[in-house]
Amino acid sequence: MATTSTTSKTTSSTTISAGLKPYIETLIRGDRHLTGEETEAAFTEILQGADEVQVGSLLTLLRARQETPDEIAGMVRAMNTACNKVDLGDLKLLDIVGTGGDGADTINISTASVVLAAAAGCIVAKAGNRSVSSRCGSADVLEALGVKVDLTPEQVKECVDRVRIAFMFAPINHPAMKFVAPVRKKLGVRTCFNILGPMTNAAGAQRAVIGVFDPELMPIMAGALQEVGRVDHAVIIHGCGLDEISPLGPSRILEIRNTAPSGEPRVYETKDFEFDPLDIGIQRCELSDLKGGGPEENAEKFRQVLLGGDHSDAKRDSVVLNAGMGCYIYGLASSIEEGCQLSRTTLNSGKATELLQQWIEVSKQL
């Protein structure tokens, strides 16, 4: 059964601390969590190159105490401040992105989905990186397809202007992450940075489909998105062990929508519900039906998935589902089912393949 709640958020000021020790001591005492302002200050320090031992200690303590939405929101604000932003003005933007970490090594469903969503009429600013937990990340497959991924913010803007879709490569838009990478590698365990990427779109995409590998992360990420207050309509998805919707089975959806009039502080309505592809006529599949491989293999499957024609299989169905959700969140459809109908019609028409080729050519010209 769906549940609905309403919240209103305003942005608070940033106070930068001289070091991480006060925050570490607070967490060791254990009588409270950090405030959003404290984590914003701490992560501002981290993104400027704080002491690695202190960074590792803070990340470990945050994980052990279980990060709160307020804490995550502070981290997101710090990353947004530190990033190389992409200024796309008032364009309504969509991103379809996952946290990764599901260990399934499927094809690049979310990346193919943004191409289909763009072909259906959405304007897409896709954030991504090379593989971390899988054999092929979004940057890897796009590069294998021929898309130039390492665009500057100015080039991203031109790409969006020309083909309504562009890729934002994490090392270019979030260069301060270089200070964190060695610590994360040495720790070898999940930290909050595993979930920050999907919430720190450098173009400030107001519409987002975010997949998570762990359902326990859903309310934390939804709460953080509301606290930061940049999105207008978003869904957090966990689907049968994957960080996206698939025909494997029902997906849990946590939807947040801004209901305030334009120009006023955002007021969010939230809805928690289950979505089953069977309800819109998409049959079940096995995980093996969605399997991918390395960049070259995934690139070939990417091309095949986007081909026009009314044939179908589990991979095409998965891309239709996630692009359909994107069309719904973007406002091109009034329901998920209608969004999936739009994405299916667009896929069958061959428009997605045409757009992919245009994207490849334009990106190389920049």
mmCIF file of C-alpha atoms in Angstrom:
data_model
loop_
_atom_site.group_PDB
_atom_site.id
_atom_site.type_symbol
_atom_site.label_atom_id
_atom_site.label_comp_id
_atom_site.label_asym_id
_atom_site.label_seq_id
_atom_site.Cartn_x
_atom_site.Cartn_y
_atom_site.Cartn_z
ATOM 1 C CA MET A 1 0.000 0.000 0.000
ATOM 2 C CA ALA A 2 1.316 3.496 -0.829
ATOM 3 C CA THR A 3 2.171 5.899 1.965
ATOM 4 C CA THR A 4 2.245 9.671 1.552
ATOM 5 C CA SER A 5 3.952 12.400 3.563
ATOM 6 C CA THR A 6 4.843 16.064 3.052
ATOM 7 C CA THR A 7 7.984 17.996 4.000
ATOM 8 C CA SER A 8 9.328 21.482 3.324
ATOM 9 C CA LYS A 9 13.059 22.245 3.294
ATOM 10 C CA THR A 10 15.230 25.344 3.170
ATOM 11 C CA THR A 11 18.976 25.559 2.642
ATOM 12 C CA SER A 12 21.220 26.298 5.644
ATOM 13 C CA SER A 13 24.553 28.095 5.677
ATOM 14 C CA THR A 14 27.907 26.336 5.656
ATOM 15 C CA THR A 15 30.342 26.479 8.555
ATOM 16 C CA ILE A 16 33.791 25.110 7.750
ATOM 17 C CA SER A 17 35.724 23.440 10.558
ATOM 18 C CA ALA A 18 39.520 23.502 10.803
ATOM 19 C CA GLY A 19 39.767 19.699 10.933
ATOM 20 C CA LEU A 20 37.954 16.392 11.252
ATOM 21 C CA LYS A 21 38.845 15.609 14.876
ATOM 22 C CA PRO A 22 35.749 17.247 16.456
ATOM 23 C CA TYR A 23 33.450 15.199 14.225
ATOM 24 C CA ILE A 24 35.345 11.989 14.940
ATOM 25 C CA GLU A 25 35.082 12.610 18.682
ATOM 26 C CA THR A 26 31.346 13.306 18.417
ATOM 27 C CA LEU A 27 30.763 9.989 16.683
ATOM 28 C CA ILE A 28 32.980 8.100 19.125
ATOM 29 C CA ARG A 29 30.960 9.499 22.064
ATOM 30 C CA GLY A 30 27.905 8.076 20.361
ATOM 31 C CA ASP A 31 25.268 10.288 21.973
ATOM 32 C CA ARG A 32 24.140 11.820 18.661
ATOM 33 C CA HIS A 33 24.644 11.823 14.908
ATOM 34 C CA LEU A 34 26.316 14.698 13.099
ATOM 35 C CA THR A 35 24.138 17.516 11.803
ATOM 36 C CA GLY A 36 23.925 18.282 8.115
ATOM 37 C CA GLU A 37 25.974 21.428 8.690
ATOM 38 C CA GLU A 38 28.692 19.399 10.428
ATOM 39 C CA THR A 39 28.967 16.821 7.642
ATOM 40 C CA GLU A 40 28.967 19.601 5.046
ATOM 41 C CA ALA A 41 31.883 21.222 6.858
ATOM 42 C CA ALA A 42 33.694 17.913 7.342
ATOM 43 C CA PHE A 43 33.314 16.872 3.722
ATOM 44 C CA THR A 44 34.424 20.289 2.542
ATOM 45 C CA GLU A 45 37.653 19.554 4.429
ATOM 46 C CA ILE A 46 37.853 16.062 2.934
ATOM 47 C CA LEU A 47 37.418 17.369 -0.611
ATOM 48 C CA GLN A 48 40.266 19.806 -0.042
ATOM 49 C CA GLY A 49 42.678 17.040 0.963
ATOM 50 C CA ALA A 50 42.283 16.284 4.669
ATOM 51 C CA ASP A 51 44.532 13.837 6.545
ATOM 52 C CA GLU A 52 43.929 10.316 5.201
ATOM 53 C CA VAL A 53 43.899 8.670 8.639
ATOM 54 C CA GLN A 54 41.239 11.091 9.856
ATOM 55 C CA VAL A 55 39.238 10.652 6.638
ATOM 56 C CA GLY A 56 39.283 6.873 7.012
ATOM 57 C CA SER A 57 38.269 7.133 10.667
ATOM 58 C CA LEU A 58 35.355 9.462 9.927
ATOM 59 C CA LEU A 59 34.053 7.366 7.038
ATOM 60 C CA THR A 60 34.237 4.201 9.127
ATOM 61 C CA LEU A 61 32.446 5.776 12.094
ATOM 62 C CA LEU A 62 29.698 7.200 9.874
ATOM 63 C CA ARG A 63 29.145 3.756 8.372
ATOM 64 C CA ALA A 64 29.154 2.063 11.781
ATOM 65 C CA ARG A 65 26.605 4.534 13.155
ATOM 66 C CA GLN A 66 24.518 4.269 9.940
ATOM 67 C CA GLU A 67 24.401 7.559 8.075
ATOM 68 C CA THR A 68 21.249 9.665 8.439
ATOM 69 C CA PRO A 69 19.496 11.637 5.680
ATOM 70 C CA ASP A 70 20.734 14.886 7.265
ATOM 71 C CA GLU A 71 24.314 13.631 7.267
ATOM 72 C CA ILE A 72 24.073 12.486 3.639
ATOM 73 C CA ALA A 73 22.511 15.824 2.648
ATOM 74 C CA GLY A 74 25.472 17.687 4.129
ATOM 75 C CA MET A 75 27.861 15.516 2.130
ATOM 76 C CA VAL A 76 25.876 16.145 -1.059
ATOM 77 C CA ARG A 77 25.979 19.912 -0.509
ATOM 78 C CA ALA A 78 29.757 19.788 -0.006
ATOM 79 C CA MET A 79 30.229 17.779 -3.222
ATOM 80 C CA ASN A 80 27.915 20.101 -5.157
ATOM 81 C CA THR A 81 29.943 23.088 -3.995
ATOM 82 C CA ALA A 82 33.263 21.472 -4.933
ATOM 83 C CA CYS A 83 32.221 20.166 -8.363
ATOM 84 C CA ASN A 84 32.875 21.638 -11.792
ATOM 85 C CA LYS A 85 29.298 22.545 -12.596
ATOM 86 C CA VAL A 86 27.617 22.293 -15.976
ATOM 87 C CA ASP A 87 25.435 25.356 -16.525
ATOM 88 C CA LEU A 88 22.445 24.392 -18.642
ATOM 89 C CA GLY A 89 20.305 27.283 -17.492
ATOM 90 C CA ASP A 90 16.659 26.517 -16.838
ATOM 91 C CA LEU A 91 16.499 23.372 -18.993
ATOM 92 C CA LYS A 92 14.500 20.550 -17.449
ATOM 93 C CA LEU A 93 17.006 17.686 -17.184
ATOM 94 C CA LEU A 94 16.777 13.942 -16.571
ATOM 95 C CA ASP A 95 19.332 11.472 -15.244
ATOM 96 C CA ILE A 96 18.859 7.711 -14.920
ATOM 97 C CA VAL A 97 21.614 6.354 -12.717
ATOM 98 C CA GLY A 98 22.402 3.605 -10.235
ATOM 99 C CA THR A 99 24.641 3.227 -7.242
ATOM 100 C CA GLY A 100 26.107 -0.001 -8.621
ATOM 101 C CA GLY A 101 27.206 -2.609 -6.150
ATOM 102 C CA ASP A 102 24.607 -5.252 -7.021
ATOM 103 C CA GLY A 103 27.315 -7.588 -8.369
ATOM 104 C CA ALA A 104 25.050 -8.822 -11.181
ATOM 105 C CA ASP A 105 27.212 -7.777 -14.176
ATOM 106 C CA THR A 106 24.205 -7.041 -16.361
ATOM 107 C CA ILE A 107 24.304 -5.008 -19.551
ATOM 108 C CA ASN A 108 24.410 -1.227 -19.024
ATOM 109 C CA ILE A 109 20.664 -0.856 -18.592
ATOM 110 C CA SER A 110 20.530 2.680 -17.182
ATOM 111 C CA THR A 111 22.914 4.009 -19.841
ATOM 112 C CA ALA A 112 20.888 2.494 -22.692
ATOM 113 C CA SER A 113 17.757 3.808 -20.980
ATOM 114 C CA VAL A 114 18.898 7.440 -21.126
ATOM 115 C CA VAL A 115 19.453 7.140 -24.876
ATOM 116 C CA LEU A 116 15.924 5.798 -25.305
ATOM 117 C CA ALA A 117 14.461 8.444 -22.964
ATOM 118 C CA ALA A 118 16.224 11.195 -24.925
ATOM 119 C CA ALA A 119 14.919 9.765 -28.193
ATOM 120 C CA ALA A 120 11.429 9.889 -26.649
ATOM 121 C CA GLY A 121 11.767 13.610 -25.896
ATOM 122 C CA CYS A 122 13.613 14.031 -22.581
ATOM 123 C CA ILE A 123 16.703 16.239 -22.263
ATOM 124 C CA VAL A 124 19.383 14.124 -20.574
ATOM 125 C CA ALA A 125 22.460 15.048 -18.540
ATOM 126 C CA LYS A 126 23.860 11.611 -17.708
ATOM 127 C CA ALA A 127 26.418 11.381 -14.900
ATOM 128 C CA GLY A 128 28.741 8.402 -14.677
ATOM 129 C CA ASN A 129 32.180 6.897 -14.331
ATOM 130 C CA ARG A 130 34.278 3.900 -15.230
ATOM 131 C CA SER A 131 33.595 0.545 -13.635
ATOM 132 C CA VAL A 132 34.061 0.232 -9.892
ATOM 133 C CA SER A 133 32.058 -2.849 -8.895
ATOM 134 C CA SER A 134 31.181 -4.336 -12.297
ATOM 135 C CA ARG A 135 33.017 -5.381 -15.456
ATOM 136 C CA CYS A 136 31.763 -2.395 -17.442
ATOM 137 C CA GLY A 137 30.729 1.055 -16.227
ATOM 138 C CA SER A 138 28.762 3.697 -18.112
ATOM 139 C CA ALA A 139 31.900 5.496 -19.292
ATOM 140 C CA ASP A 140 33.433 2.199 -20.422
ATOM 141 C CA VAL A 141 30.501 1.174 -22.608
ATOM 142 C CA LEU A 142 29.988 4.637 -24.095
ATOM 143 C CA GLU A 143 33.671 4.872 -24.964
ATOM 144 C CA ALA A 144 33.494 1.435 -26.620
ATOM 145 C CA LEU A 145 30.516 2.680 -28.629
ATOM 146 C CA GLY A 146 32.528 5.676 -29.822
ATOM 147 C CA VAL A 147 31.120 8.412 -27.581
ATOM 148 C CA LYS A 148 33.747 10.865 -26.328
ATOM 149 C CA VAL A 149 33.221 10.789 -22.577
ATOM 150 C CA ASP A 150 35.778 13.233 -21.172
ATOM 151 C CA LEU A 151 33.995 16.464 -22.105
ATOM 152 C CA THR A 152 34.504 19.769 -20.314
ATOM 153 C CA PRO A 153 31.438 21.476 -18.832
ATOM 154 C CA GLU A 154 31.336 23.802 -21.852
ATOM 155 C CA GLN A 155 31.456 20.851 -24.246
ATOM 156 C CA VAL A 156 28.704 19.067 -22.310
ATOM 157 C CA LYS A 157 26.529 22.156 -22.752
ATOM 158 C CA GLU A 158 27.166 22.228 -26.503
ATOM 159 C CA CYS A 159 26.445 18.496 -26.776
ATOM 160 C CA VAL A 160 23.094 18.913 -25.007
ATOM 161 C CA ASP A 161 22.275 21.899 -27.225
ATOM 162 C CA ARG A 162 22.902 19.830 -30.361
ATOM 163 C CA VAL A 163 21.534 16.355 -29.536
ATOM 164 C CA ARG A 164 19.631 16.752 -26.228
ATOM 165 C CA ILE A 165 21.910 14.279 -24.436
ATOM 166 C CA ALA A 166 25.424 14.365 -22.979
ATOM 167 C CA PHE A 167 27.639 12.414 -20.604
ATOM 168 C CA MET A 168 29.310 14.000 -17.588
ATOM 169 C CA PHE A 169 32.458 12.087 -16.616
ATOM 170 C CA ALA A 170 32.952 12.008 -12.834
ATOM 171 C CA PRO A 171 36.730 12.708 -12.787
ATOM 172 C CA ILE A 172 36.142 15.932 -14.735
ATOM 173 C CA ASN A 173 33.103 17.144 -12.819
ATOM 174 C CA HIS A 174 34.230 15.935 -9.380
ATOM 175 C CA PRO A 175 38.046 16.244 -9.453
ATOM 176 C CA ALA A 176 38.248 16.584 -5.665
ATOM 177 C CA MET A 177 37.359 12.898 -5.416
ATOM 178 C CA LYS A 178 41.045 12.225 -6.150
ATOM 179 C CA PHE A 179 41.693 13.036 -2.490
ATOM 180 C CA VAL A 180 39.236 10.333 -1.386
ATOM 181 C CA ALA A 181 40.103 7.549 -3.827
ATOM 182 C CA PRO A 182 43.224 6.267 -1.992
ATOM 183 C CA VAL A 183 41.373 6.099 1.332
ATOM 184 C CA ARG A 184 38.415 4.237 -0.163
ATOM 185 C CA LYS A 185 40.748 1.756 -1.832
ATOM 186 C CA LYS A 186 42.680 1.077 1.375
ATOM 187 C CA LEU A 187 39.517 0.724 3.473
ATOM 188 C CA GLY A 188 38.050 -1.786 1.044
ATOM 189 C CA VAL A 189 34.524 -1.493 2.477
ATOM 190 C CA ARG A 190 31.428 0.409 1.436
ATOM 191 C CA THR A 191 31.359 4.026 2.564
ATOM 192 C CA CYS A 192 28.908 6.864 2.020
ATOM 193 C CA PHE A 193 30.770 7.771 -1.173
ATOM 194 C CA ASN A 194 29.229 4.698 -2.818
ATOM 195 C CA ILE A 195 25.843 6.406 -2.817
ATOM 196 C CA LEU A 196 26.766 10.089 -3.267
ATOM 197 C CA GLY A 197 27.445 9.948 -7.019
ATOM 198 C CA PRO A 198 23.800 9.537 -8.137
ATOM 199 C CA MET A 199 22.778 12.507 -5.958
ATOM 200 C CA THR A 200 25.469 14.939 -7.151
ATOM 201 C CA ASN A 201 24.618 15.493 -10.824
ATOM 202 C CA ALA A 202 26.898 18.343 -11.957
ATOM 203 C CA ALA A 203 24.169 19.851 -14.135
ATOM 204 C CA GLY A 204 21.679 19.820 -11.250
ATOM 205 C CA ALA A 205 19.209 17.495 -13.010
ATOM 206 C CA GLN A 206 15.808 18.138 -11.440
ATOM 207 C CA ARG A 207 14.369 14.805 -12.609
ATOM 208 C CA ALA A 208 16.085 11.593 -11.566
ATOM 209 C CA VAL A 209 15.613 7.837 -11.623
ATOM 210 C CA ILE A 210 18.065 6.454 -9.047
ATOM 211 C CA GLY A 211 18.592 2.742 -8.538
ATOM 212 C CA VAL A 212 20.051 1.322 -5.315
ATOM 213 C CA PHE A 213 21.516 -2.119 -4.566
ATOM 214 C CA ASP A 214 20.281 -2.140 -0.949
ATOM 215 C CA PRO A 215 16.647 -1.347 -0.078
ATOM 216 C CA GLU A 216 17.719 0.032 3.296
ATOM 217 C CA LEU A 217 19.331 2.946 1.450
ATOM 218 C CA MET A 218 16.054 4.078 -0.104
ATOM 219 C CA PRO A 219 14.622 6.240 2.724
ATOM 220 C CA ILE A 220 18.085 7.626 3.511
ATOM 221 C CA MET A 221 18.645 8.787 -0.069
ATOM 222 C CA ALA A 222 15.081 10.055 -0.486
ATOM 223 C CA GLY A 223 15.393 12.044 2.739
ATOM 224 C CA ALA A 224 18.718 13.500 1.639
ATOM 225 C CA LEU A 225 17.328 14.537 -1.753
ATOM 226 C CA GLN A 226 14.494 16.375 -0.011
ATOM 227 C CA GLU A 227 16.877 18.016 2.434
ATOM 228 C CA VAL A 228 19.124 19.295 -0.379
ATOM 229 C CA GLY A 229 16.072 20.426 -2.325
ATOM 230 C CA ARG A 230 17.344 20.386 -5.928
ATOM 231 C CA VAL A 231 15.047 17.775 -7.482
ATOM 232 C CA ASP A 232 11.454 18.333 -8.532
ATOM 233 C CA HIS A 233 10.504 14.734 -9.240
ATOM 234 C CA ALA A 234 12.553 11.622 -8.540
ATOM 235 C CA VAL A 235 12.254 7.938 -7.753
ATOM 236 C CA ILE A 236 14.550 5.694 -5.742
ATOM 237 C CA ILE A 237 14.327 2.103 -7.004
ATOM 238 C CA HIS A 238 15.321 -1.315 -5.723
ATOM 239 C CA GLY A 239 14.437 -4.159 -8.022
ATOM 240 C CA CYS A 240 14.923 -7.815 -7.074
ATOM 241 C CA GLY A 241 18.547 -7.343 -6.043
ATOM 242 C CA LEU A 242 19.386 -4.998 -8.930
ATOM 243 C CA ASP A 243 19.813 -1.238 -8.838
ATOM 244 C CA GLU A 244 17.136 -0.782 -11.553
ATOM 245 C CA ILE A 245 13.732 -2.035 -12.655
ATOM 246 C CA SER A 246 13.790 -5.338 -14.514
ATOM 247 C CA PRO A 247 11.473 -8.189 -15.541
ATOM 248 C CA LEU A 248 13.046 -10.320 -12.784
ATOM 249 C CA GLY A 249 10.158 -9.378 -10.512
ATOM 250 C CA PRO A 250 8.490 -6.513 -8.638
ATOM 251 C CA SER A 251 10.482 -3.385 -7.752
ATOM 252 C CA ARG A 252 10.056 -1.209 -4.699
ATOM 253 C CA ILE A 253 9.681 2.461 -5.648
ATOM 254 C CA LEU A 254 10.072 5.468 -3.365
ATOM 255 C CA GLU A 255 8.802 8.516 -5.235
ATOM 256 C CA ILE A 256 9.340 12.146 -4.222
ATOM 257 C CA ARG A 257 7.614 15.030 -5.964
ATOM 258 C CA ASN A 258 7.742 18.775 -5.401
ATOM 259 C CA THR A 259 4.199 20.115 -5.101
ATOM 260 C CA ALA A 260 5.015 23.793 -4.483
ATOM 261 C CA PRO A 261 4.292 26.411 -7.176
ATOM 262 C CA SER A 262 7.259 27.457 -9.317
ATOM 263 C CA GLY A 263 9.544 29.925 -7.552
ATOM 264 C CA GLU A 264 8.454 28.944 -4.040
ATOM 265 C CA PRO A 265 10.387 26.741 -1.560
ATOM 266 C CA ARG A 266 10.013 23.105 -2.491
ATOM 267 C CA VAL A 267 7.432 21.049 -0.630
ATOM 268 C CA TYR A 268 7.714 17.307 -1.185
ATOM 269 C CA GLU A 269 5.117 14.586 -1.336
ATOM 270 C CA THR A 270 6.484 11.056 -0.972
ATOM 271 C CA LYS A 271 4.958 7.762 -2.016
ATOM 272 C CA ASP A 272 6.264 4.262 -1.304
ATOM 273 C CA PHE A 273 4.861 1.504 -3.537
ATOM 274 C CA GLU A 274 5.572 -1.658 -5.498
ATOM 275 C CA PHE A 275 5.690 -1.814 -9.301
ATOM 276 C CA ASP A 276 5.423 -5.148 -11.105
ATOM 277 C CA PRO A 277 6.251 -5.315 -14.848
ATOM 278 C CA LEU A 278 3.703 -8.119 -15.151
ATOM 279 C CA ASP A 279 1.013 -5.482 -14.626
ATOM 280 C CA ILE A 280 1.922 -3.841 -17.937
ATOM 281 C CA GLY A 281 2.363 -7.061 -19.863
ATOM 282 C CA ILE A 282 6.110 -7.626 -19.489
ATOM 283 C CA GLN A 283 6.944 -11.243 -18.733
ATOM 284 C CA ARG A 284 9.418 -12.528 -16.144
ATOM 285 C CA CYS A 285 13.018 -13.317 -17.015
ATOM 286 C CA GLU A 286 16.061 -14.907 -15.411
ATOM 287 C CA LEU A 287 19.183 -12.984 -14.363
ATOM 288 C CA SER A 288 21.140 -14.816 -17.059
ATOM 289 C CA ASP A 289 18.904 -13.103 -19.658
ATOM 290 C CA LEU A 290 20.322 -9.731 -18.603
ATOM 291 C CA LYS A 291 23.985 -10.688 -18.326
ATOM 292 C CA GLY A 292 26.650 -8.567 -19.950
ATOM 293 C CA GLY A 293 30.426 -8.682 -20.070
ATOM 294 C CA GLY A 294 33.292 -6.319 -20.762
ATOM 295 C CA PRO A 295 33.062 -3.007 -22.647
ATOM 296 C CA GLU A 296 33.179 -4.448 -26.185
ATOM 297 C CA GLU A 297 30.578 -7.126 -25.460
ATOM 298 C CA ASN A 298 28.305 -4.660 -23.688
ATOM 299 C CA ALA A 299 28.680 -2.145 -26.508
ATOM 300 C CA GLU A 300 27.492 -4.721 -29.037
ATOM 301 C CA LYS A 301 24.542 -5.684 -26.840
ATOM 302 C CA PHE A 302 23.814 -1.953 -26.338
ATOM 303 C CA ARG A 303 23.522 -1.511 -30.117
ATOM 304 C CA GLN A 304 21.301 -4.572 -30.448
ATOM 305 C CA VAL A 305 18.987 -3.467 -27.644
ATOM 306 C CA LEU A 306 18.329 -0.086 -29.287
ATOM 307 C CA LEU A 307 17.606 -1.415 -32.789
ATOM 308 C CA GLY A 308 14.216 -0.580 -34.249
ATOM 309 C CA GLY A 309 11.585 -3.253 -34.778
ATOM 310 C CA ASP A 310 8.835 -4.811 -32.708
ATOM 311 C CA HIS A 311 10.871 -7.804 -31.495
ATOM 312 C CA SER A 312 11.452 -8.067 -27.755
ATOM 313 C CA ASP A 313 13.529 -9.834 -25.139
ATOM 314 C CA ALA A 314 14.442 -9.319 -21.493
ATOM 315 C CA LYS A 315 17.199 -6.779 -22.238
ATOM 316 C CA ARG A 316 14.912 -4.630 -24.399
ATOM 317 C CA ASP A 317 12.132 -4.935 -21.829
ATOM 318 C CA SER A 318 14.495 -3.729 -19.077
ATOM 319 C CA VAL A 319 15.537 -0.696 -21.091
ATOM 320 C CA VAL A 320 11.895 0.072 -21.918
ATOM 321 C CA LEU A 321 10.979 -0.117 -18.214
ATOM 322 C CA ASN A 322 13.705 2.247 -17.030
ATOM 323 C CA ALA A 323 13.329 4.689 -19.915
ATOM 324 C CA GLY A 324 9.574 4.575 -19.358
ATOM 325 C CA MET A 325 10.070 5.483 -15.720
ATOM 326 C CA GLY A 326 12.304 8.342 -16.911
ATOM 327 C CA CYS A 327 9.603 9.592 -19.299
ATOM 328 C CA TYR A 328 7.106 9.538 -16.430
ATOM 329 C CA ILE A 329 9.424 11.381 -14.043
ATOM 330 C CA TYR A 330 10.312 13.901 -16.758
ATOM 331 C CA GLY A 331 6.637 14.684 -17.373
ATOM 332 C CA LEU A 332 6.168 13.200 -20.835
ATOM 333 C CA ALA A 333 3.686 10.674 -19.443
ATOM 334 C CA SER A 334 1.067 10.788 -16.703
ATOM 335 C CA SER A 335 1.833 7.296 -15.406
ATOM 336 C CA ILE A 336 4.590 4.688 -15.427
ATOM 337 C CA GLU A 337 2.542 2.525 -17.769
ATOM 338 C CA GLU A 338 2.077 5.415 -20.204
ATOM 339 C CA GLY A 339 5.790 6.192 -19.989
ATOM 340 C CA CYS A 340 6.632 2.587 -20.852
ATOM 341 C CA GLN A 341 4.231 2.700 -23.814
ATOM 342 C CA LEU A 342 6.015 5.833 -25.071
ATOM 343 C CA SER A 343 9.457 4.292 -24.641
ATOM 344 C CA ARG A 344 8.362 1.070 -26.387
ATOM 345 C CA THR A 345 6.959 2.976 -29.359
ATOM 346 C CA THR A 346 10.131 5.067 -29.558
ATOM 347 C CA LEU A 347 12.337 1.972 -29.382
ATOM 348 C CA ASN A 348 10.414 0.164 -32.112
ATOM 349 C CA SER A 349 10.645 3.223 -34.377
ATOM 350 C CA GLY A 350 14.451 3.121 -34.492
ATOM 351 C CA LYS A 351 14.804 6.672 -33.149
ATOM 352 C CA ALA A 352 17.087 5.528 -30.312
ATOM 353 C CA THR A 353 19.632 4.052 -32.736
ATOM 354 C CA GLU A 354 19.534 7.257 -34.789
ATOM 355 C CA LEU A 355 20.110 9.388 -31.693
ATOM 356 C CA LEU A 356 22.983 7.200 -30.509
ATOM 357 C CA GLN A 357 24.764 7.670 -33.826
ATOM 358 C CA GLN A 358 24.190 11.437 -33.714
ATOM 359 C CA TRP A 359 25.541 11.547 -30.152
ATOM 360 C CA ILE A 360 28.676 9.653 -31.173
ATOM 361 C CA GLU A 361 29.329 11.997 -34.090
ATOM 362 C CA VAL A 362 28.657 15.228 -32.188
ATOM 363 C CA SER A 363 30.771 14.215 -29.184
ATOM 364 C CA LYS A 364 33.746 13.571 -31.461
ATOM 365 C CA GLN A 365 33.400 16.996 -33.027
ATOM 366 C CA LEU A 366 33.621 18.825 -29.699
#
